[in-house]
PDB file of C-alpha atoms in Angstrom:
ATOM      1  CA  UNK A1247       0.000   0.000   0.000  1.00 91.00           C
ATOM      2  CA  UNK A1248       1.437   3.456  -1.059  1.00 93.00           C
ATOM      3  CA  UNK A1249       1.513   6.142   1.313  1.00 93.00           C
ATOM      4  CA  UNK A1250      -1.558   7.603  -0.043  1.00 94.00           C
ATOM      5  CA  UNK A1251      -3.704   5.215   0.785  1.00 95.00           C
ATOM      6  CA  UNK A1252      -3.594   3.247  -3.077  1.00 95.00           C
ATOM      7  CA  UNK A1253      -2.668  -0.245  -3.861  1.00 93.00           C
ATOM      8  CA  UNK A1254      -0.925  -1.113  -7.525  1.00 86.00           C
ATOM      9  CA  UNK A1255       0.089  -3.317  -9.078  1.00 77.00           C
ATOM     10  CA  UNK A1256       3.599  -2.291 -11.466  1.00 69.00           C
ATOM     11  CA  UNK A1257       1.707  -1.097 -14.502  1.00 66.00           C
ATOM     12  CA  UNK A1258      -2.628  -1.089 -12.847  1.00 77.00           C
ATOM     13  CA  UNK A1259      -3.748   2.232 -12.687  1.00 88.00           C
ATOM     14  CA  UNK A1260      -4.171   2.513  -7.999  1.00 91.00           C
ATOM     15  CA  UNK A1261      -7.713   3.830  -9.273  1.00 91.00           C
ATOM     16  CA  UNK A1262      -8.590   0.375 -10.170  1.00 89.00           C
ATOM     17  CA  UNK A1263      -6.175  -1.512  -8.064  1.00 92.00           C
ATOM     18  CA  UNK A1264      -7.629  -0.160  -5.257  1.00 95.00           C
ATOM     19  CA  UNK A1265     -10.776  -1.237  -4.892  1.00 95.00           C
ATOM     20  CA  UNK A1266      -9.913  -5.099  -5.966  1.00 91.00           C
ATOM     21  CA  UNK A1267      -6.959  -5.025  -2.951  1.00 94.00           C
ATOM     22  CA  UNK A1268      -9.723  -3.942  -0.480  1.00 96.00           C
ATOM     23  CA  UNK A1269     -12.450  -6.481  -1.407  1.00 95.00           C
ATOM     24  CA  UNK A1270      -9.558  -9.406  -1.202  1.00 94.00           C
ATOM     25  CA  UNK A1271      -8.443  -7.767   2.310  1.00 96.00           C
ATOM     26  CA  UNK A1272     -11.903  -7.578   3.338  1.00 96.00           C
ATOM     27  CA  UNK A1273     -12.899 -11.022   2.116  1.00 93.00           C
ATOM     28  CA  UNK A1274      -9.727 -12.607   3.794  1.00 95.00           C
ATOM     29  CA  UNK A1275     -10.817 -11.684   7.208  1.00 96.00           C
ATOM     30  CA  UNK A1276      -9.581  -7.853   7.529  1.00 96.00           C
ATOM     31  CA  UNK A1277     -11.581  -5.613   9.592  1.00 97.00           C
ATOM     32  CA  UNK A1278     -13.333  -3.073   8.181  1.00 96.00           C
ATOM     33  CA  UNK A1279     -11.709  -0.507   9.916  1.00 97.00           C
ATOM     34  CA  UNK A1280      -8.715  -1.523   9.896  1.00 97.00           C
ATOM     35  CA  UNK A1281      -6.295   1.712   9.536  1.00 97.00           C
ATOM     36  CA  UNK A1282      -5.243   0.135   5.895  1.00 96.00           C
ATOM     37  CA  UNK A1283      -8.422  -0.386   4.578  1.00 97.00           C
ATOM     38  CA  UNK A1284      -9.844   3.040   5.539  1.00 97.00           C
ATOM     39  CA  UNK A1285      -7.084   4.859   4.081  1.00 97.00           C
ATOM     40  CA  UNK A1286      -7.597   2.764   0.407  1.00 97.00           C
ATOM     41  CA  UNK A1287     -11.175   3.975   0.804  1.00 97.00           C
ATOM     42  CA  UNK A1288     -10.338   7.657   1.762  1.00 97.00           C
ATOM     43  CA  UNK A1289      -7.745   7.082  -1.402  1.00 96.00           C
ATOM     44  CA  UNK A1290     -10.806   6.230  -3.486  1.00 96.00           C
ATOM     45  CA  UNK A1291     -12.886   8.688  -2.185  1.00 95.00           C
ATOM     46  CA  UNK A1292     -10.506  11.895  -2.863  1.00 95.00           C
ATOM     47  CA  UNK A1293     -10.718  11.114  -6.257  1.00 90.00           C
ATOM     48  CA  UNK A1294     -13.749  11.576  -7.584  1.00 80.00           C
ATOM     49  CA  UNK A1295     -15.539  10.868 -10.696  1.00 83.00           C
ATOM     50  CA  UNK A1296     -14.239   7.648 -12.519  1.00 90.00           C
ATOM     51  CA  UNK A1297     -12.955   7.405 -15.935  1.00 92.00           C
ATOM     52  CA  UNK A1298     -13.903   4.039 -16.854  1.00 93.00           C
ATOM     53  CA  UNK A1299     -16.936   2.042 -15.902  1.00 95.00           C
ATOM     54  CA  UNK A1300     -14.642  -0.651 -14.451  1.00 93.00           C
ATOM     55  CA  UNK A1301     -13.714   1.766 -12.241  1.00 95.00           C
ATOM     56  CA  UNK A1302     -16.668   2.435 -11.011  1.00 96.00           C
ATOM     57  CA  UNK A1303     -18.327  -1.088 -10.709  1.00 96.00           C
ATOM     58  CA  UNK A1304     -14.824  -1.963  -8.641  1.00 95.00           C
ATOM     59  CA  UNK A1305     -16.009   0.691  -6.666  1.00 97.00           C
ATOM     60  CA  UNK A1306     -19.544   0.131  -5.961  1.00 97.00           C
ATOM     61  CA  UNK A1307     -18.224  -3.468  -5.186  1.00 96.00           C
ATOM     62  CA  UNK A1308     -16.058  -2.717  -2.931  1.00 97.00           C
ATOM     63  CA  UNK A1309     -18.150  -0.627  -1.097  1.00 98.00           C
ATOM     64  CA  UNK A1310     -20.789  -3.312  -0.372  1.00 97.00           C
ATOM     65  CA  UNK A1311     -17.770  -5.590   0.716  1.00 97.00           C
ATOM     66  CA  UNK A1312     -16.538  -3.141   3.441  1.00 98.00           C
ATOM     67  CA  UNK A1313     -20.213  -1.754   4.563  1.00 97.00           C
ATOM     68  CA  UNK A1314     -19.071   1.466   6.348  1.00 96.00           C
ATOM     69  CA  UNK A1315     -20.555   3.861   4.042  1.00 97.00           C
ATOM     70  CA  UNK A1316     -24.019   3.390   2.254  1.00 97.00           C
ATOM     71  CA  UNK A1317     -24.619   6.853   1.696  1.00 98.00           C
ATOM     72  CA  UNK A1318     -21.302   7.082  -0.408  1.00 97.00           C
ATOM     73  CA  UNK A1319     -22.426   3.286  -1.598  1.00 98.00           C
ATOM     74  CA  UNK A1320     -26.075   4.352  -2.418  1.00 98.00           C
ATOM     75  CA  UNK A1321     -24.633   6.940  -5.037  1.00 97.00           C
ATOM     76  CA  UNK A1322     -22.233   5.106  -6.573  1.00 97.00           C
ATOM     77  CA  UNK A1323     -24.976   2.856  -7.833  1.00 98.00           C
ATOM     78  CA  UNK A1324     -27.553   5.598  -8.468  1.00 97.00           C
ATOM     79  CA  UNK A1325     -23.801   6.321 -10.991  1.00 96.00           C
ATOM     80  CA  UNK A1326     -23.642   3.053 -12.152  1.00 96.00           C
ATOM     81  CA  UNK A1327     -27.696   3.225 -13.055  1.00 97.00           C
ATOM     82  CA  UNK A1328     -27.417   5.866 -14.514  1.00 96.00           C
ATOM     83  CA  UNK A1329     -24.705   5.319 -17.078  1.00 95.00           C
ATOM     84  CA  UNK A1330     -26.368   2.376 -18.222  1.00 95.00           C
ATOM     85  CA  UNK A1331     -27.400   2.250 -22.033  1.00 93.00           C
ATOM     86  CA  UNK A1332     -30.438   1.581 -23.891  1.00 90.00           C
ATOM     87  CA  UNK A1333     -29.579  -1.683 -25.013  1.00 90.00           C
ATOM     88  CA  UNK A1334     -29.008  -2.211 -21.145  1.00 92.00           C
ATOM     89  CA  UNK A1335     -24.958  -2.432 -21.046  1.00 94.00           C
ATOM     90  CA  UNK A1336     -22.795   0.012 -19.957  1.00 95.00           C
ATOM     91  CA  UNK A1337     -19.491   1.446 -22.443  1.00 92.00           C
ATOM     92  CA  UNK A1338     -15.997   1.803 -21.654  1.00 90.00           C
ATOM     93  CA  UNK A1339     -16.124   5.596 -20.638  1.00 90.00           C
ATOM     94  CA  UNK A1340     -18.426   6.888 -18.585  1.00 92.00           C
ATOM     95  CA  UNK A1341     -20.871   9.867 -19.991  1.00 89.00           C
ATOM     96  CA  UNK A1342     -20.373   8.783 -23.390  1.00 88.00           C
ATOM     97  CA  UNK A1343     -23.795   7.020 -24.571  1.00 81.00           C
ATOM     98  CA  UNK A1344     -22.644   7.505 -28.140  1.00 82.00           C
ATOM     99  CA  UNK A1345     -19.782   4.771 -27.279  1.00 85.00           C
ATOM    100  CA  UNK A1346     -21.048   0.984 -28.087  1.00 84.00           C
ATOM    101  CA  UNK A1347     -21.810  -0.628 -24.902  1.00 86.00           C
ATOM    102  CA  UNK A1348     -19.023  -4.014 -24.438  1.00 88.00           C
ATOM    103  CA  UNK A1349     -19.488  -7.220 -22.704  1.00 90.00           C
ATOM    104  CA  UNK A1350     -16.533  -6.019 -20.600  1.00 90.00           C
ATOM    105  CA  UNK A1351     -17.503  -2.633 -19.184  1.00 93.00           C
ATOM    106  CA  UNK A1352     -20.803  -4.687 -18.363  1.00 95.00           C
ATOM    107  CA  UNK A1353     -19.599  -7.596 -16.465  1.00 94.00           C
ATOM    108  CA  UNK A1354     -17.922  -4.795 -14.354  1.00 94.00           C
ATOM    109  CA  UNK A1355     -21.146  -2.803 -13.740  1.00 96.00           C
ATOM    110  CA  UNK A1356     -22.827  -6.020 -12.852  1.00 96.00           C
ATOM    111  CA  UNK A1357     -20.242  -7.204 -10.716  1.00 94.00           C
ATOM    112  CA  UNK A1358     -20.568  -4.007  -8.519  1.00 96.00           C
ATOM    113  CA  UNK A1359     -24.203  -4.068  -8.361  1.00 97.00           C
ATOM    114  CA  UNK A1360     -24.602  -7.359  -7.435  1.00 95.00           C
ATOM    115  CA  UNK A1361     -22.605  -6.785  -4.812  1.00 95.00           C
ATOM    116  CA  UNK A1362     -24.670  -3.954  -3.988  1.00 97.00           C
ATOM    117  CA  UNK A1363     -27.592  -5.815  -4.018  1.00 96.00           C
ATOM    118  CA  UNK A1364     -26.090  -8.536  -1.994  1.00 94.00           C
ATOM    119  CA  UNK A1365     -25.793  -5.442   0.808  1.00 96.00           C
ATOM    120  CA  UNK A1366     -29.542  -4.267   0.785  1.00 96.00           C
ATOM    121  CA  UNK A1367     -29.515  -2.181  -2.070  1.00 97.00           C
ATOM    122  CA  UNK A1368     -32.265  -2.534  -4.465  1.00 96.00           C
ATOM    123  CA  UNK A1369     -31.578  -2.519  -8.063  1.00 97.00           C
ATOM    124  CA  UNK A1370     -34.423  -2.359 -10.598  1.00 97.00           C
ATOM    125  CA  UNK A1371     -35.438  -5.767 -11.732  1.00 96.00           C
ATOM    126  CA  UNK A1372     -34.844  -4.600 -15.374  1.00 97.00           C
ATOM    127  CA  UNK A1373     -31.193  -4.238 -15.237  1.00 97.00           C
ATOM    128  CA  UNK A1374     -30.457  -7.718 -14.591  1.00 97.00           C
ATOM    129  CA  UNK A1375     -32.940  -8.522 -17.317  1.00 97.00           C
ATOM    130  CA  UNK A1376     -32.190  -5.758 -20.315  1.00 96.00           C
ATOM    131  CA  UNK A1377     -27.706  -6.416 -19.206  1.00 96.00           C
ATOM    132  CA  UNK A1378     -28.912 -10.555 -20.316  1.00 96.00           C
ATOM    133  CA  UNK A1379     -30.245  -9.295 -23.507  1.00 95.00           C
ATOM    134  CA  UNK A1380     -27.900  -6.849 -23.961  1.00 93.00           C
ATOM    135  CA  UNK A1381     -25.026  -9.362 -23.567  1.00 94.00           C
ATOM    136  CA  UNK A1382     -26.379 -11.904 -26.098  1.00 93.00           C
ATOM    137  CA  UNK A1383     -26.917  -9.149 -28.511  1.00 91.00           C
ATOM    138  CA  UNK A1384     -22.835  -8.798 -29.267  1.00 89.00           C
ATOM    139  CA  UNK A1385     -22.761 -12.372 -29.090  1.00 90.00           C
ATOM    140  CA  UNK A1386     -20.340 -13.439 -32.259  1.00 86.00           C
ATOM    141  CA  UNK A1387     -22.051 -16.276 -34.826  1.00 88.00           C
ATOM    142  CA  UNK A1388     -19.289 -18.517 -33.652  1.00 86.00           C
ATOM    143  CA  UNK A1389     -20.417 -18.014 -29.857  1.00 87.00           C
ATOM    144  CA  UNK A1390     -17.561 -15.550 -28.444  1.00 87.00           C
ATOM    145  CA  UNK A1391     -18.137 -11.848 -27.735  1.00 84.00           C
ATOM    146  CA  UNK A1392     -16.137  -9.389 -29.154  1.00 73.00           C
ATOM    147  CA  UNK A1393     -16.047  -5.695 -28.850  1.00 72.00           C
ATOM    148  CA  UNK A1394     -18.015  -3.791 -31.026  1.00 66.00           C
ATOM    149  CA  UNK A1395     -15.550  -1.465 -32.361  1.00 67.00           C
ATOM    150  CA  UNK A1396     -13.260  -4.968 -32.745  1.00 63.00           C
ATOM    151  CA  UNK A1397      -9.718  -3.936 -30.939  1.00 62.00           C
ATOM    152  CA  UNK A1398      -7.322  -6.597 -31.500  1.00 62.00           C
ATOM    153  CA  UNK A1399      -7.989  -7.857 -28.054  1.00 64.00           C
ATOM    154  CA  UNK A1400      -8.240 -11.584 -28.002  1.00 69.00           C
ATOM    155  CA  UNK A1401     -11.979 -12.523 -27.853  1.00 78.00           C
ATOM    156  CA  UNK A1402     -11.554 -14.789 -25.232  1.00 82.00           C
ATOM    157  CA  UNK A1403     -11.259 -12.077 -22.477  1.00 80.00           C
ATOM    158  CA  UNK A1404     -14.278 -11.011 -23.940  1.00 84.00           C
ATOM    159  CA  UNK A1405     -15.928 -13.987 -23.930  1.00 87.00           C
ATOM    160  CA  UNK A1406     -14.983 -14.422 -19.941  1.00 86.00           C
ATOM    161  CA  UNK A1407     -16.623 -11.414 -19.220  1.00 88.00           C
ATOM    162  CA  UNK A1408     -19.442 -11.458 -20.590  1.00 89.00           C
ATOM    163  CA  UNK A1409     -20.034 -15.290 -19.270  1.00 90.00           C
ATOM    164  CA  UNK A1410     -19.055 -13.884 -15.900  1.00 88.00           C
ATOM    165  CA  UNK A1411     -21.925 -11.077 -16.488  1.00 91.00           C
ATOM    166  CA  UNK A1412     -24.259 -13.586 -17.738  1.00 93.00           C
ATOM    167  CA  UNK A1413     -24.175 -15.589 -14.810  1.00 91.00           C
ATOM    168  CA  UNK A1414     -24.378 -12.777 -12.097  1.00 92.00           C
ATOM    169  CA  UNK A1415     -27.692 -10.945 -14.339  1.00 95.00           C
ATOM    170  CA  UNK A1416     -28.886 -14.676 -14.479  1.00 93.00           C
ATOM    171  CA  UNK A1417     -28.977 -15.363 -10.770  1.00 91.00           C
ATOM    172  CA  UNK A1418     -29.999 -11.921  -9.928  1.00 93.00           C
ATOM    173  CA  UNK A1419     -32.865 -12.017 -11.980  1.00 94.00           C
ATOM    174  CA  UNK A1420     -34.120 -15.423 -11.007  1.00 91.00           C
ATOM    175  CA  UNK A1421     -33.800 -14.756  -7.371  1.00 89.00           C
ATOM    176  CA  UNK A1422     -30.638 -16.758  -6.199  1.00 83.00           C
ATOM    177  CA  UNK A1423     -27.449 -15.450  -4.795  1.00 82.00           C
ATOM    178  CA  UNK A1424     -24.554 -16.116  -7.313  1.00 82.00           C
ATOM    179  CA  UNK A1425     -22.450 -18.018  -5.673  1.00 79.00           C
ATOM    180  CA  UNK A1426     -25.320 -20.781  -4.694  1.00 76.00           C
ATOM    181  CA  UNK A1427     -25.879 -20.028  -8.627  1.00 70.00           C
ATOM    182  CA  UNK A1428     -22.350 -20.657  -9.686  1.00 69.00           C
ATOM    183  CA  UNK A1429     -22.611 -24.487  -7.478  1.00 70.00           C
ATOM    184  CA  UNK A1430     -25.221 -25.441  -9.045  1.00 65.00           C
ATOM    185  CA  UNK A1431     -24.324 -24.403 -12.688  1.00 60.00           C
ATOM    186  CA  UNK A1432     -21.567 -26.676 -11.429  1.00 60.00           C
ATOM    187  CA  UNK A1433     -23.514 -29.594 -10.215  1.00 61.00           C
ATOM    188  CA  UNK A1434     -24.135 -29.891 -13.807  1.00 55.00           C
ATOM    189  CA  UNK A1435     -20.369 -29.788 -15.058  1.00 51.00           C
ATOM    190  CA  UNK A1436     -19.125 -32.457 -13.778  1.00 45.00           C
TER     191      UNK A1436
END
């Protein structure tokens, strides 16, 4: 942890470094306050607006992890909501509707507020629903996602995220936590 509160990791922006470090802290057994943890938060805090909506939905995530602020929590999401697109996915930037939403940015946002649902906060039934269609709309004919505007990205990080996004809108909108989701999705693998 830097003196300013941030984590990083050699090239990870500490804006989105952060907020992973403090949900893996938190989920290993730190307390919540915990002199490191509240300075990453107070890092997160002084800065503001995010650039990116994985950014954000790190945010919003970790947030409902540590549960010491759901004023600052309840915004976040009402800034996650709101940045949400027609087709029901969220794009790379924030504020920029024009951008093509990606599987990506979306898994992120949906990460975040199913966290944030996990915690007590109500999100609209439709997200979970519109962010399924959404996702299956950039759907590739031979089953990957790609991003719209077709980077040279390998689809297959792609491809996670969206399946990752899938399966949190899924269980969300049926009514079952993730994770008890996630075992049995698995029940079925093996």
């Amino acid at each position: 942890q830097r003196a300013d509160g941030s984590f990083t990791i050699t090239v990870v922006d500490p804006v989105l470094a952060t907020p992973h470090a403090l949900v893996v802290l938190l989920e290993a057994g730190f307390a919540a306050d915990r002199p490191s943890v509240e300075r990453g938060f107070a890092f997160l805090k002084r800065q503001g607006g995010f650039d990116t909506i994985e950014k954000l939905g790190r945010t919003v995530e970790a947030l409902a992890v540590w549960g010491r602020d759901r004023p600052w929590l309840e915004e976040a999401v009402g800034d996650l909501l709101e940045e949400r697109t027609k087709s029901g996915g969220w794009t790379f930037r924030p504020g920029h509707p024009e951008d093509p939403f990606d599987a990506e940015s979306t898994a992120h946002a949906l990460a975040g507020l199913s966290a944030a649902a996990a915690a007590g906060i109500r999100v609209p039934p439709a997200v979970w629903t519109e962010a399924i269609a959404g996702l299956f709309s950039l759907r590739a004919p031979d089953g990957t996602w790609r991003h719209p505007e077709e980077e040279p990205f390998p689809p297959i990080r792609r491809t996670a995220a969206a399946l990752a996004g899938l399966l949190l809108a899924r269980a969300r909108a049926t009514g079952l936590d993730p994770e008890a989701y996630l075992s049995l999705l698995g029940a079925f693998l093996v």
